[in-house]
Amino acid sequence: MKRSSGRVQLKIGTLYGVLDRLSAEGLIALDREEAQQGRLRRYYRLTDDGAEALRAEAARMEETARVATTLLRARTAGGAA
């Protein structure tokens, strides 16, 4: 949540499901486990495949934002968008 400045908030069940899926796909890997206050805390790291998938997703999102911005500018200028 800190990295997203609060924009992304997942429930615990959703978070663990996503972590399991990303791990199964080889996009993240368990880095270490620590016991804190009697509970096991897991830390994950991005794998090389995960970094490549993240790069591709960021590029896709960037292109989507570019297209949306272009359409909004055309609309503001009186275009048909």
JSON list of N, CA and C in Angstrom, two decimals:
[
{"chain": "A", "resi": 1, "resn": "MET", "atom": "N", "xyz": [0.82, -1.18, 0.00]},
{"chain": "A", "resi": 1, "resn": "MET", "atom": "CA", "xyz": [0.00, 0.00, 0.00]},
{"chain": "A", "resi": 1, "resn": "MET", "atom": "C", "xyz": [0.88, 1.26, 0.00]},
{"chain": "A", "resi": 2, "resn": "LYS", "atom": "N", "xyz": [2.05, 1.20, 0.65]},
{"chain": "A", "resi": 2, "resn": "LYS", "atom": "CA", "xyz": [2.93, 2.38, 0.66]},
{"chain": "A", "resi": 2, "resn": "LYS", "atom": "C", "xyz": [3.39, 2.72, -0.74]},
{"chain": "A", "resi": 3, "resn": "ARG", "atom": "N", "xyz": [3.73, 1.71, -1.53]},
{"chain": "A", "resi": 3, "resn": "ARG", "atom": "CA", "xyz": [4.25, 1.98, -2.88]},
{"chain": "A", "resi": 3, "resn": "ARG", "atom": "C", "xyz": [3.19, 2.57, -3.79]},
{"chain": "A", "resi": 4, "resn": "SER", "atom": "N", "xyz": [1.94, 2.29, -3.54]},
{"chain": "A", "resi": 4, "resn": "SER", "atom": "CA", "xyz": [0.88, 2.82, -4.40]},
{"chain": "A", "resi": 4, "resn": "SER", "atom": "C", "xyz": [0.26, 4.09, -3.83]},
{"chain": "A", "resi": 5, "resn": "SER", "atom": "N", "xyz": [0.81, 4.58, -2.73]},
{"chain": "A", "resi": 5, "resn": "SER", "atom": "CA", "xyz": [0.26, 5.77, -2.05]},
{"chain": "A", "resi": 5, "resn": "SER", "atom": "C", "xyz": [-1.22, 5.60, -1.72]},
{"chain": "A", "resi": 6, "resn": "GLY", "atom": "N", "xyz": [-1.59, 4.37, -1.38]},
{"chain": "A", "resi": 6, "resn": "GLY", "atom": "CA", "xyz": [-2.97, 4.08, -0.99]},
{"chain": "A", "resi": 6, "resn": "GLY", "atom": "C", "xyz": [-3.93, 3.84, -2.14]},
{"chain": "A", "resi": 7, "resn": "ARG", "atom": "N", "xyz": [-3.45, 3.92, -3.39]},
{"chain": "A", "resi": 7, "resn": "ARG", "atom": "CA", "xyz": [-4.33, 3.72, -4.54]},
{"chain": "A", "resi": 7, "resn": "ARG", "atom": "C", "xyz": [-4.75, 2.26, -4.69]},
{"chain": "A", "resi": 8, "resn": "VAL", "atom": "N", "xyz": [-3.91, 1.34, -4.24]},
{"chain": "A", "resi": 8, "resn": "VAL", "atom": "CA", "xyz": [-4.22, -0.08, -4.33]},
{"chain": "A", "resi": 8, "resn": "VAL", "atom": "C", "xyz": [-4.40, -0.63, -2.92]},
{"chain": "A", "resi": 9, "resn": "GLN", "atom": "N", "xyz": [-5.57, -1.19, -2.67]},
{"chain": "A", "resi": 9, "resn": "GLN", "atom": "CA", "xyz": [-5.85, -1.78, -1.36]},
{"chain": "A", "resi": 9, "resn": "GLN", "atom": "C", "xyz": [-6.50, -3.14, -1.59]},
{"chain": "A", "resi": 10, "resn": "LEU", "atom": "N", "xyz": [-5.77, -4.18, -1.24]},
{"chain": "A", "resi": 10, "resn": "LEU", "atom": "CA", "xyz": [-6.26, -5.55, -1.43]},
{"chain": "A", "resi": 10, "resn": "LEU", "atom": "C", "xyz": [-6.65, -6.15, -0.10]},
{"chain": "A", "resi": 11, "resn": "LYS", "atom": "N", "xyz": [-7.70, -6.93, -0.11]},
{"chain": "A", "resi": 11, "resn": "LYS", "atom": "CA", "xyz": [-8.06, -7.70, 1.08]},
{"chain": "A", "resi": 11, "resn": "LYS", "atom": "C", "xyz": [-7.08, -8.85, 1.20]},
{"chain": "A", "resi": 12, "resn": "ILE", "atom": "N", "xyz": [-6.91, -9.37, 2.42]},
{"chain": "A", "resi": 12, "resn": "ILE", "atom": "CA", "xyz": [-5.93, -10.43, 2.68]},
{"chain": "A", "resi": 12, "resn": "ILE", "atom": "C", "xyz": [-6.13, -11.62, 1.75]},
{"chain": "A", "resi": 13, "resn": "GLY", "atom": "N", "xyz": [-7.35, -12.11, 1.60]},
{"chain": "A", "resi": 13, "resn": "GLY", "atom": "CA", "xyz": [-7.61, -13.27, 0.74]},
{"chain": "A", "resi": 13, "resn": "GLY", "atom": "C", "xyz": [-7.23, -13.00, -0.70]},
{"chain": "A", "resi": 14, "resn": "THR", "atom": "N", "xyz": [-7.49, -11.81, -1.17]},
{"chain": "A", "resi": 14, "resn": "THR", "atom": "CA", "xyz": [-7.13, -11.43, -2.54]},
{"chain": "A", "resi": 14, "resn": "THR", "atom": "C", "xyz": [-5.62, -11.37, -2.68]},
{"chain": "A", "resi": 15, "resn": "LEU", "atom": "N", "xyz": [-4.95, -10.78, -1.71]},
{"chain": "A", "resi": 15, "resn": "LEU", "atom": "CA", "xyz": [-3.50, -10.64, -1.75]},
{"chain": "A", "resi": 15, "resn": "LEU", "atom": "C", "xyz": [-2.82, -12.01, -1.84]},
{"chain": "A", "resi": 16, "resn": "TYR", "atom": "N", "xyz": [-3.21, -12.94, -0.98]},
{"chain": "A", "resi": 16, "resn": "TYR", "atom": "CA", "xyz": [-2.55, -14.25, -0.99]},
{"chain": "A", "resi": 16, "resn": "TYR", "atom": "C", "xyz": [-2.84, -15.02, -2.27]},
{"chain": "A", "resi": 17, "resn": "GLY", "atom": "N", "xyz": [-4.04, -14.85, -2.81]},
{"chain": "A", "resi": 17, "resn": "GLY", "atom": "CA", "xyz": [-4.36, -15.48, -4.09]},
{"chain": "A", "resi": 17, "resn": "GLY", "atom": "C", "xyz": [-3.48, -14.96, -5.21]},
{"chain": "A", "resi": 18, "resn": "VAL", "atom": "N", "xyz": [-3.28, -13.64, -5.23]},
{"chain": "A", "resi": 18, "resn": "VAL", "atom": "CA", "xyz": [-2.43, -13.01, -6.25]},
{"chain": "A", "resi": 18, "resn": "VAL", "atom": "C", "xyz": [-0.98, -13.46, -6.07]},
{"chain": "A", "resi": 19, "resn": "LEU", "atom": "N", "xyz": [-0.49, -13.47, -4.82]},
{"chain": "A", "resi": 19, "resn": "LEU", "atom": "CA", "xyz": [0.88, -13.92, -4.58]},
{"chain": "A", "resi": 19, "resn": "LEU", "atom": "C", "xyz": [1.09, -15.36, -5.02]},
{"chain": "A", "resi": 20, "resn": "ASP", "atom": "N", "xyz": [0.12, -16.22, -4.73]},
{"chain": "A", "resi": 20, "resn": "ASP", "atom": "CA", "xyz": [0.21, -17.63, -5.15]},
{"chain": "A", "resi": 20, "resn": "ASP", "atom": "C", "xyz": [0.26, -17.74, -6.67]},
{"chain": "A", "resi": 21, "resn": "ARG", "atom": "N", "xyz": [-0.59, -16.98, -7.37]},
{"chain": "A", "resi": 21, "resn": "ARG", "atom": "CA", "xyz": [-0.63, -17.02, -8.83]},
{"chain": "A", "resi": 21, "resn": "ARG", "atom": "C", "xyz": [0.67, -16.49, -9.43]},
{"chain": "A", "resi": 22, "resn": "LEU", "atom": "N", "xyz": [1.15, -15.36, -8.93]},
{"chain": "A", "resi": 22, "resn": "LEU", "atom": "CA", "xyz": [2.39, -14.79, -9.45]},
{"chain": "A", "resi": 22, "resn": "LEU", "atom": "C", "xyz": [3.58, -15.73, -9.20]},
{"chain": "A", "resi": 23, "resn": "SER", "atom": "N", "xyz": [3.58, -16.38, -8.06]},
{"chain": "A", "resi": 23, "resn": "SER", "atom": "CA", "xyz": [4.65, -17.33, -7.74]},
{"chain": "A", "resi": 23, "resn": "SER", "atom": "C", "xyz": [4.57, -18.55, -8.67]},
{"chain": "A", "resi": 24, "resn": "ALA", "atom": "N", "xyz": [3.37, -19.07, -8.88]},
{"chain": "A", "resi": 24, "resn": "ALA", "atom": "CA", "xyz": [3.19, -20.23, -9.76]},
{"chain": "A", "resi": 24, "resn": "ALA", "atom": "C", "xyz": [3.61, -19.91, -11.19]},
{"chain": "A", "resi": 25, "resn": "GLU", "atom": "N", "xyz": [3.43, -18.66, -11.60]},
{"chain": "A", "resi": 25, "resn": "GLU", "atom": "CA", "xyz": [3.80, -18.24, -12.96]},
{"chain": "A", "resi": 25, "resn": "GLU", "atom": "C", "xyz": [5.28, -17.86, -13.05]},
{"chain": "A", "resi": 26, "resn": "GLY", "atom": "N", "xyz": [5.99, -17.91, -11.94]},
{"chain": "A", "resi": 26, "resn": "GLY", "atom": "CA", "xyz": [7.41, -17.60, -11.94]},
{"chain": "A", "resi": 26, "resn": "GLY", "atom": "C", "xyz": [7.73, -16.12, -12.01]},
{"chain": "A", "resi": 27, "resn": "LEU", "atom": "N", "xyz": [6.74, -15.27, -11.70]},
{"chain": "A", "resi": 27, "resn": "LEU", "atom": "CA", "xyz": [6.94, -13.83, -11.79]},
{"chain": "A", "resi": 27, "resn": "LEU", "atom": "C", "xyz": [7.50, -13.24, -10.49]},
{"chain": "A", "resi": 28, "resn": "ILE", "atom": "N", "xyz": [7.27, -13.93, -9.38]},
{"chain": "A", "resi": 28, "resn": "ILE", "atom": "CA", "xyz": [7.86, -13.56, -8.10]},
{"chain": "A", "resi": 28, "resn": "ILE", "atom": "C", "xyz": [8.40, -14.83, -7.45]},
{"chain": "A", "resi": 29, "resn": "ALA", "atom": "N", "xyz": [9.30, -14.65, -6.49]},
{"chain": "A", "resi": 29, "resn": "ALA", "atom": "CA", "xyz": [9.85, -15.80, -5.77]},
{"chain": "A", "resi": 29, "resn": "ALA", "atom": "C", "xyz": [9.96, -15.40, -4.29]},
{"chain": "A", "resi": 30, "resn": "LEU", "atom": "N", "xyz": [9.81, -16.38, -3.44]},
{"chain": "A", "resi": 30, "resn": "LEU", "atom": "CA", "xyz": [9.96, -16.14, -2.01]},
{"chain": "A", "resi": 30, "resn": "LEU", "atom": "C", "xyz": [11.40, -15.73, -1.74]},
{"chain": "A", "resi": 31, "resn": "ASP", "atom": "N", "xyz": [11.57, -14.60, -1.08]},
{"chain": "A", "resi": 31, "resn": "ASP", "atom": "CA", "xyz": [12.90, -14.08, -0.76]},
{"chain": "A", "resi": 31, "resn": "ASP", "atom": "C", "xyz": [13.33, -14.55, 0.62]},
{"chain": "A", "resi": 32, "resn": "ARG", "atom": "N", "xyz": [12.42, -14.37, 1.60]},
{"chain": "A", "resi": 32, "resn": "ARG", "atom": "CA", "xyz": [12.73, -14.81, 2.96]},
{"chain": "A", "resi": 32, "resn": "ARG", "atom": "C", "xyz": [11.45, -14.84, 3.79]},
{"chain": "A", "resi": 33, "resn": "GLU", "atom": "N", "xyz": [11.54, -15.50, 4.92]},
{"chain": "A", "resi": 33, "resn": "GLU", "atom": "CA", "xyz": [10.45, -15.54, 5.89]},
{"chain": "A", "resi": 33, "resn": "GLU", "atom": "C", "xyz": [11.00, -15.12, 7.25]},
{"chain": "A", "resi": 34, "resn": "GLU", "atom": "N", "xyz": [10.21, -14.35, 7.97]},
{"chain": "A", "resi": 34, "resn": "GLU", "atom": "CA", "xyz": [10.59, -13.92, 9.31]},
{"chain": "A", "resi": 34, "resn": "GLU", "atom": "C", "xyz": [9.39, -14.07, 10.23]},
{"chain": "A", "resi": 35, "resn": "ALA", "atom": "N", "xyz": [9.66, -14.46, 11.46]},
{"chain": "A", "resi": 35, "resn": "ALA", "atom": "CA", "xyz": [8.59, -14.50, 12.47]},
{"chain": "A", "resi": 35, "resn": "ALA", "atom": "C", "xyz": [8.55, -13.15, 13.16]},
{"chain": "A", "resi": 36, "resn": "GLN", "atom": "N", "xyz": [7.36, -12.53, 13.16]},
{"chain": "A", "resi": 36, "resn": "GLN", "atom": "CA", "xyz": [7.17, -11.26, 13.83]},
{"chain": "A", "resi": 36, "resn": "GLN", "atom": "C", "xyz": [5.90, -11.34, 14.67]},
{"chain": "A", "resi": 37, "resn": "GLN", "atom": "N", "xyz": [6.05, -11.14, 15.95]},
{"chain": "A", "resi": 37, "resn": "GLN", "atom": "CA", "xyz": [4.93, -11.20, 16.89]},
{"chain": "A", "resi": 37, "resn": "GLN", "atom": "C", "xyz": [4.16, -12.51, 16.75]},
{"chain": "A", "resi": 38, "resn": "GLY", "atom": "N", "xyz": [4.89, -13.60, 16.60]},
{"chain": "A", "resi": 38, "resn": "GLY", "atom": "CA", "xyz": [4.28, -14.91, 16.53]},
{"chain": "A", "resi": 38, "resn": "GLY", "atom": "C", "xyz": [3.67, -15.27, 15.19]},
{"chain": "A", "resi": 39, "resn": "ARG", "atom": "N", "xyz": [3.80, -14.41, 14.22]},
{"chain": "A", "resi": 39, "resn": "ARG", "atom": "CA", "xyz": [3.23, -14.69, 12.89]},
{"chain": "A", "resi": 39, "resn": "ARG", "atom": "C", "xyz": [4.35, -14.71, 11.86]},
{"chain": "A", "resi": 40, "resn": "LEU", "atom": "N", "xyz": [4.20, -15.59, 10.91]},
{"chain": "A", "resi": 40, "resn": "LEU", "atom": "CA", "xyz": [5.20, -15.71, 9.85]},
{"chain": "A", "resi": 40, "resn": "LEU", "atom": "C", "xyz": [4.95, -14.63, 8.80]},
{"chain": "A", "resi": 41, "resn": "ARG", "atom": "N", "xyz": [5.98, -13.88, 8.50]},
{"chain": "A", "resi": 41, "resn": "ARG", "atom": "CA", "xyz": [5.89, -12.83, 7.49]},
{"chain": "A", "resi": 41, "resn": "ARG", "atom": "C", "xyz": [6.77, -13.23, 6.31]},
{"chain": "A", "resi": 42, "resn": "ARG", "atom": "N", "xyz": [6.19, -13.21, 5.11]},
{"chain": "A", "resi": 42, "resn": "ARG", "atom": "CA", "xyz": [6.92, -13.60, 3.91]},
{"chain": "A", "resi": 42, "resn": "ARG", "atom": "C", "xyz": [7.26, -12.37, 3.08]},
{"chain": "A", "resi": 43, "resn": "TYR", "atom": "N", "xyz": [8.45, -12.40, 2.51]},
{"chain": "A", "resi": 43, "resn": "TYR", "atom": "CA", "xyz": [8.91, -11.33, 1.62]},
{"chain": "A", "resi": 43, "resn": "TYR", "atom": "C", "xyz": [9.20, -11.96, 0.27]},
{"chain": "A", "resi": 44, "resn": "TYR", "atom": "N", "xyz": [8.72, -11.31, -0.77]},
{"chain": "A", "resi": 44, "resn": "TYR", "atom": "CA", "xyz": [8.89, -11.81, -2.13]},
{"chain": "A", "resi": 44, "resn": "TYR", "atom": "C", "xyz": [9.77, -10.85, -2.92]},
{"chain": "A", "resi": 45, "resn": "ARG", "atom": "N", "xyz": [10.38, -11.38, -3.97]},
{"chain": "A", "resi": 45, "resn": "ARG", "atom": "CA", "xyz": [11.17, -10.54, -4.88]},
{"chain": "A", "resi": 45, "resn": "ARG", "atom": "C", "xyz": [10.68, -10.80, -6.31]},
{"chain": "A", "resi": 46, "resn": "LEU", "atom": "N", "xyz": [10.84, -9.82, -7.13]},
{"chain": "A", "resi": 46, "resn": "LEU", "atom": "CA", "xyz": [10.48, -9.92, -8.54]},
{"chain": "A", "resi": 46, "resn": "LEU", "atom": "C", "xyz": [11.55, -10.73, -9.26]},
{"chain": "A", "resi": 47, "resn": "THR", "atom": "N", "xyz": [11.14, -11.68, -10.06]},
{"chain": "A", "resi": 47, "resn": "THR", "atom": "CA", "xyz": [12.09, -12.47, -10.85]},
{"chain": "A", "resi": 47, "resn": "THR", "atom": "C", "xyz": [12.38, -11.71, -12.16]},
{"chain": "A", "resi": 48, "resn": "ASP", "atom": "N", "xyz": [13.33, -12.21, -12.92]},
{"chain": "A", "resi": 48, "resn": "ASP", "atom": "CA", "xyz": [13.61, -11.60, -14.23]},
{"chain": "A", "resi": 48, "resn": "ASP", "atom": "C", "xyz": [12.38, -11.66, -15.13]},
{"chain": "A", "resi": 49, "resn": "ASP", "atom": "N", "xyz": [11.68, -12.81, -15.13]},
{"chain": "A", "resi": 49, "resn": "ASP", "atom": "CA", "xyz": [10.45, -12.92, -15.92]},
{"chain": "A", "resi": 49, "resn": "ASP", "atom": "C", "xyz": [9.40, -11.95, -15.40]},
{"chain": "A", "resi": 50, "resn": "GLY", "atom": "N", "xyz": [9.34, -11.76, -14.09]},
{"chain": "A", "resi": 50, "resn": "GLY", "atom": "CA", "xyz": [8.40, -10.82, -13.50]},
{"chain": "A", "resi": 50, "resn": "GLY", "atom": "C", "xyz": [8.70, -9.39, -13.91]},
{"chain": "A", "resi": 51, "resn": "ALA", "atom": "N", "xyz": [9.98, -9.05, -13.94]},
{"chain": "A", "resi": 51, "resn": "ALA", "atom": "CA", "xyz": [10.39, -7.70, -14.36]},
{"chain": "A", "resi": 51, "resn": "ALA", "atom": "C", "xyz": [10.00, -7.47, -15.81]},
{"chain": "A", "resi": 52, "resn": "GLU", "atom": "N", "xyz": [10.18, -8.47, -16.65]},
{"chain": "A", "resi": 52, "resn": "GLU", "atom": "CA", "xyz": [9.81, -8.33, -18.06]},
{"chain": "A", "resi": 52, "resn": "GLU", "atom": "C", "xyz": [8.30, -8.19, -18.21]},
{"chain": "A", "resi": 53, "resn": "ALA", "atom": "N", "xyz": [7.54, -8.98, -17.46]},
{"chain": "A", "resi": 53, "resn": "ALA", "atom": "CA", "xyz": [6.08, -8.87, -17.50]},
{"chain": "A", "resi": 53, "resn": "ALA", "atom": "C", "xyz": [5.63, -7.49, -17.00]},
{"chain": "A", "resi": 54, "resn": "LEU", "atom": "N", "xyz": [6.28, -6.98, -15.98]},
{"chain": "A", "resi": 54, "resn": "LEU", "atom": "CA", "xyz": [5.95, -5.65, -15.46]},
{"chain": "A", "resi": 54, "resn": "LEU", "atom": "C", "xyz": [6.27, -4.58, -16.49]},
{"chain": "A", "resi": 55, "resn": "ARG", "atom": "N", "xyz": [7.42, -4.70, -17.17]},
{"chain": "A", "resi": 55, "resn": "ARG", "atom": "CA", "xyz": [7.78, -3.75, -18.23]},
{"chain": "A", "resi": 55, "resn": "ARG", "atom": "C", "xyz": [6.72, -3.74, -19.33]},
{"chain": "A", "resi": 56, "resn": "ALA", "atom": "N", "xyz": [6.30, -4.93, -19.75]},
{"chain": "A", "resi": 56, "resn": "ALA", "atom": "CA", "xyz": [5.31, -5.04, -20.82]},
{"chain": "A", "resi": 56, "resn": "ALA", "atom": "C", "xyz": [3.97, -4.45, -20.38]},
{"chain": "A", "resi": 57, "resn": "GLU", "atom": "N", "xyz": [3.57, -4.71, -19.16]},
{"chain": "A", "resi": 57, "resn": "GLU", "atom": "CA", "xyz": [2.30, -4.16, -18.66]},
{"chain": "A", "resi": 57, "resn": "GLU", "atom": "C", "xyz": [2.37, -2.65, -18.53]},
{"chain": "A", "resi": 58, "resn": "ALA", "atom": "N", "xyz": [3.49, -2.11, -18.07]},
{"chain": "A", "resi": 58, "resn": "ALA", "atom": "CA", "xyz": [3.66, -0.67, -17.96]},
{"chain": "A", "resi": 58, "resn": "ALA", "atom": "C", "xyz": [3.59, -0.02, -19.34]},
{"chain": "A", "resi": 59, "resn": "ALA", "atom": "N", "xyz": [4.20, -0.64, -20.33]},
{"chain": "A", "resi": 59, "resn": "ALA", "atom": "CA", "xyz": [4.16, -0.12, -21.70]},
{"chain": "A", "resi": 59, "resn": "ALA", "atom": "C", "xyz": [2.73, -0.15, -22.24]},
{"chain": "A", "resi": 60, "resn": "ARG", "atom": "N", "xyz": [2.00, -1.24, -21.96]},
{"chain": "A", "resi": 60, "resn": "ARG", "atom": "CA", "xyz": [0.60, -1.34, -22.40]},
{"chain": "A", "resi": 60, "resn": "ARG", "atom": "C", "xyz": [-0.23, -0.24, -21.77]},
{"chain": "A", "resi": 61, "resn": "MET", "atom": "N", "xyz": [-0.04, -0.02, -20.47]},
{"chain": "A", "resi": 61, "resn": "MET", "atom": "CA", "xyz": [-0.80, 1.02, -19.77]},
{"chain": "A", "resi": 61, "resn": "MET", "atom": "C", "xyz": [-0.43, 2.41, -20.28]},
{"chain": "A", "resi": 62, "resn": "GLU", "atom": "N", "xyz": [0.85, 2.62, -20.56]},
{"chain": "A", "resi": 62, "resn": "GLU", "atom": "CA", "xyz": [1.31, 3.90, -21.10]},
{"chain": "A", "resi": 62, "resn": "GLU", "atom": "C", "xyz": [0.65, 4.18, -22.45]},
{"chain": "A", "resi": 63, "resn": "GLU", "atom": "N", "xyz": [0.59, 3.17, -23.31]},
{"chain": "A", "resi": 63, "resn": "GLU", "atom": "CA", "xyz": [-0.04, 3.33, -24.62]},
{"chain": "A", "resi": 63, "resn": "GLU", "atom": "C", "xyz": [-1.54, 3.61, -24.47]},
{"chain": "A", "resi": 64, "resn": "THR", "atom": "N", "xyz": [-2.20, 2.92, -23.56]},
{"chain": "A", "resi": 64, "resn": "THR", "atom": "CA", "xyz": [-3.62, 3.15, -23.31]},
{"chain": "A", "resi": 64, "resn": "THR", "atom": "C", "xyz": [-3.86, 4.58, -22.84]},
{"chain": "A", "resi": 65, "resn": "ALA", "atom": "N", "xyz": [-3.01, 5.07, -21.94]},
{"chain": "A", "resi": 65, "resn": "ALA", "atom": "CA", "xyz": [-3.13, 6.44, -21.45]},
{"chain": "A", "resi": 65, "resn": "ALA", "atom": "C", "xyz": [-2.88, 7.44, -22.58]},
{"chain": "A", "resi": 66, "resn": "ARG", "atom": "N", "xyz": [-1.92, 7.14, -23.46]},
{"chain": "A", "resi": 66, "resn": "ARG", "atom": "CA", "xyz": [-1.63, 8.03, -24.58]},
{"chain": "A", "resi": 66, "resn": "ARG", "atom": "C", "xyz": [-2.84, 8.14, -25.51]},
{"chain": "A", "resi": 67, "resn": "VAL", "atom": "N", "xyz": [-3.46, 7.00, -25.82]},
{"chain": "A", "resi": 67, "resn": "VAL", "atom": "CA", "xyz": [-4.63, 7.00, -26.70]},
{"chain": "A", "resi": 67, "resn": "VAL", "atom": "C", "xyz": [-5.78, 7.76, -26.03]},
{"chain": "A", "resi": 68, "resn": "ALA", "atom": "N", "xyz": [-6.01, 7.51, -24.76]},
{"chain": "A", "resi": 68, "resn": "ALA", "atom": "CA", "xyz": [-7.08, 8.20, -24.04]},
{"chain": "A", "resi": 68, "resn": "ALA", "atom": "C", "xyz": [-6.85, 9.71, -24.02]},
{"chain": "A", "resi": 69, "resn": "THR", "atom": "N", "xyz": [-5.61, 10.12, -23.77]},
{"chain": "A", "resi": 69, "resn": "THR", "atom": "CA", "xyz": [-5.28, 11.54, -23.74]},
{"chain": "A", "resi": 69, "resn": "THR", "atom": "C", "xyz": [-5.50, 12.18, -25.11]},
{"chain": "A", "resi": 70, "resn": "THR", "atom": "N", "xyz": [-5.11, 11.48, -26.15]},
{"chain": "A", "resi": 70, "resn": "THR", "atom": "CA", "xyz": [-5.33, 11.99, -27.51]},
{"chain": "A", "resi": 70, "resn": "THR", "atom": "C", "xyz": [-6.82, 12.16, -27.80]},
{"chain": "A", "resi": 71, "resn": "LEU", "atom": "N", "xyz": [-7.62, 11.19, -27.41]},
{"chain": "A", "resi": 71, "resn": "LEU", "atom": "CA", "xyz": [-9.07, 11.28, -27.63]},
{"chain": "A", "resi": 71, "resn": "LEU", "atom": "C", "xyz": [-9.69, 12.42, -26.82]},
{"chain": "A", "resi": 72, "resn": "LEU", "atom": "N", "xyz": [-9.23, 12.60, -25.60]},
{"chain": "A", "resi": 72, "resn": "LEU", "atom": "CA", "xyz": [-9.76, 13.69, -24.77]},
{"chain": "A", "resi": 72, "resn": "LEU", "atom": "C", "xyz": [-9.38, 15.06, -25.34]},
{"chain": "A", "resi": 73, "resn": "ARG", "atom": "N", "xyz": [-8.14, 15.17, -25.82]},
{"chain": "A", "resi": 73, "resn": "ARG", "atom": "CA", "xyz": [-7.73, 16.44, -26.45]},
{"chain": "A", "resi": 73, "resn": "ARG", "atom": "C", "xyz": [-8.58, 16.74, -27.69]},
{"chain": "A", "resi": 74, "resn": "ALA", "atom": "N", "xyz": [-8.84, 15.72, -28.48]},
{"chain": "A", "resi": 74, "resn": "ALA", "atom": "CA", "xyz": [-9.67, 15.91, -29.69]},
{"chain": "A", "resi": 74, "resn": "ALA", "atom": "C", "xyz": [-11.08, 16.33, -29.30]},
{"chain": "A", "resi": 75, "resn": "ARG", "atom": "N", "xyz": [-11.58, 15.74, -28.22]},
{"chain": "A", "resi": 75, "resn": "ARG", "atom": "CA", "xyz": [-12.93, 16.09, -27.75]},
{"chain": "A", "resi": 75, "resn": "ARG", "atom": "C", "xyz": [-12.96, 17.54, -27.28]},
{"chain": "A", "resi": 76, "resn": "THR", "atom": "N", "xyz": [-11.95, 17.94, -26.54]},
{"chain": "A", "resi": 76, "resn": "THR", "atom": "CA", "xyz": [-11.88, 19.30, -26.02]},
{"chain": "A", "resi": 76, "resn": "THR", "atom": "C", "xyz": [-11.77, 20.31, -27.17]},
{"chain": "A", "resi": 77, "resn": "ALA", "atom": "N", "xyz": [-11.07, 19.90, -28.22]},
{"chain": "A", "resi": 77, "resn": "ALA", "atom": "CA", "xyz": [-10.89, 20.79, -29.38]},
{"chain": "A", "resi": 77, "resn": "ALA", "atom": "C", "xyz": [-12.11, 20.79, -30.29]},
{"chain": "A", "resi": 78, "resn": "GLY", "atom": "N", "xyz": [-13.15, 20.05, -29.91]},
{"chain": "A", "resi": 78, "resn": "GLY", "atom": "CA", "xyz": [-14.36, 20.03, -30.72]},
{"chain": "A", "resi": 78, "resn": "GLY", "atom": "C", "xyz": [-14.44, 18.90, -31.71]},
{"chain": "A", "resi": 79, "resn": "GLY", "atom": "N", "xyz": [-13.55, 17.94, -31.56]},
{"chain": "A", "resi": 79, "resn": "GLY", "atom": "CA", "xyz": [-13.56, 16.80, -32.47]},
{"chain": "A", "resi": 79, "resn": "GLY", "atom": "C", "xyz": [-14.68, 15.83, -32.13]},
{"chain": "A", "resi": 80, "resn": "ALA", "atom": "N", "xyz": [-14.71, 14.74, -32.82]},
{"chain": "A", "resi": 80, "resn": "ALA", "atom": "CA", "xyz": [-15.78, 13.76, -32.68]},
{"chain": "A", "resi": 80, "resn": "ALA", "atom": "C", "xyz": [-15.48, 12.67, -31.66]},
{"chain": "A", "resi": 81, "resn": "ALA", "atom": "N", "xyz": [-14.38, 12.75, -30.94]},
{"chain": "A", "resi": 81, "resn": "ALA", "atom": "CA", "xyz": [-13.98, 11.67, -30.04]},
{"chain": "A", "resi": 81, "resn": "ALA", "atom": "C", "xyz": [-14.89, 11.51, -28.87]}
]
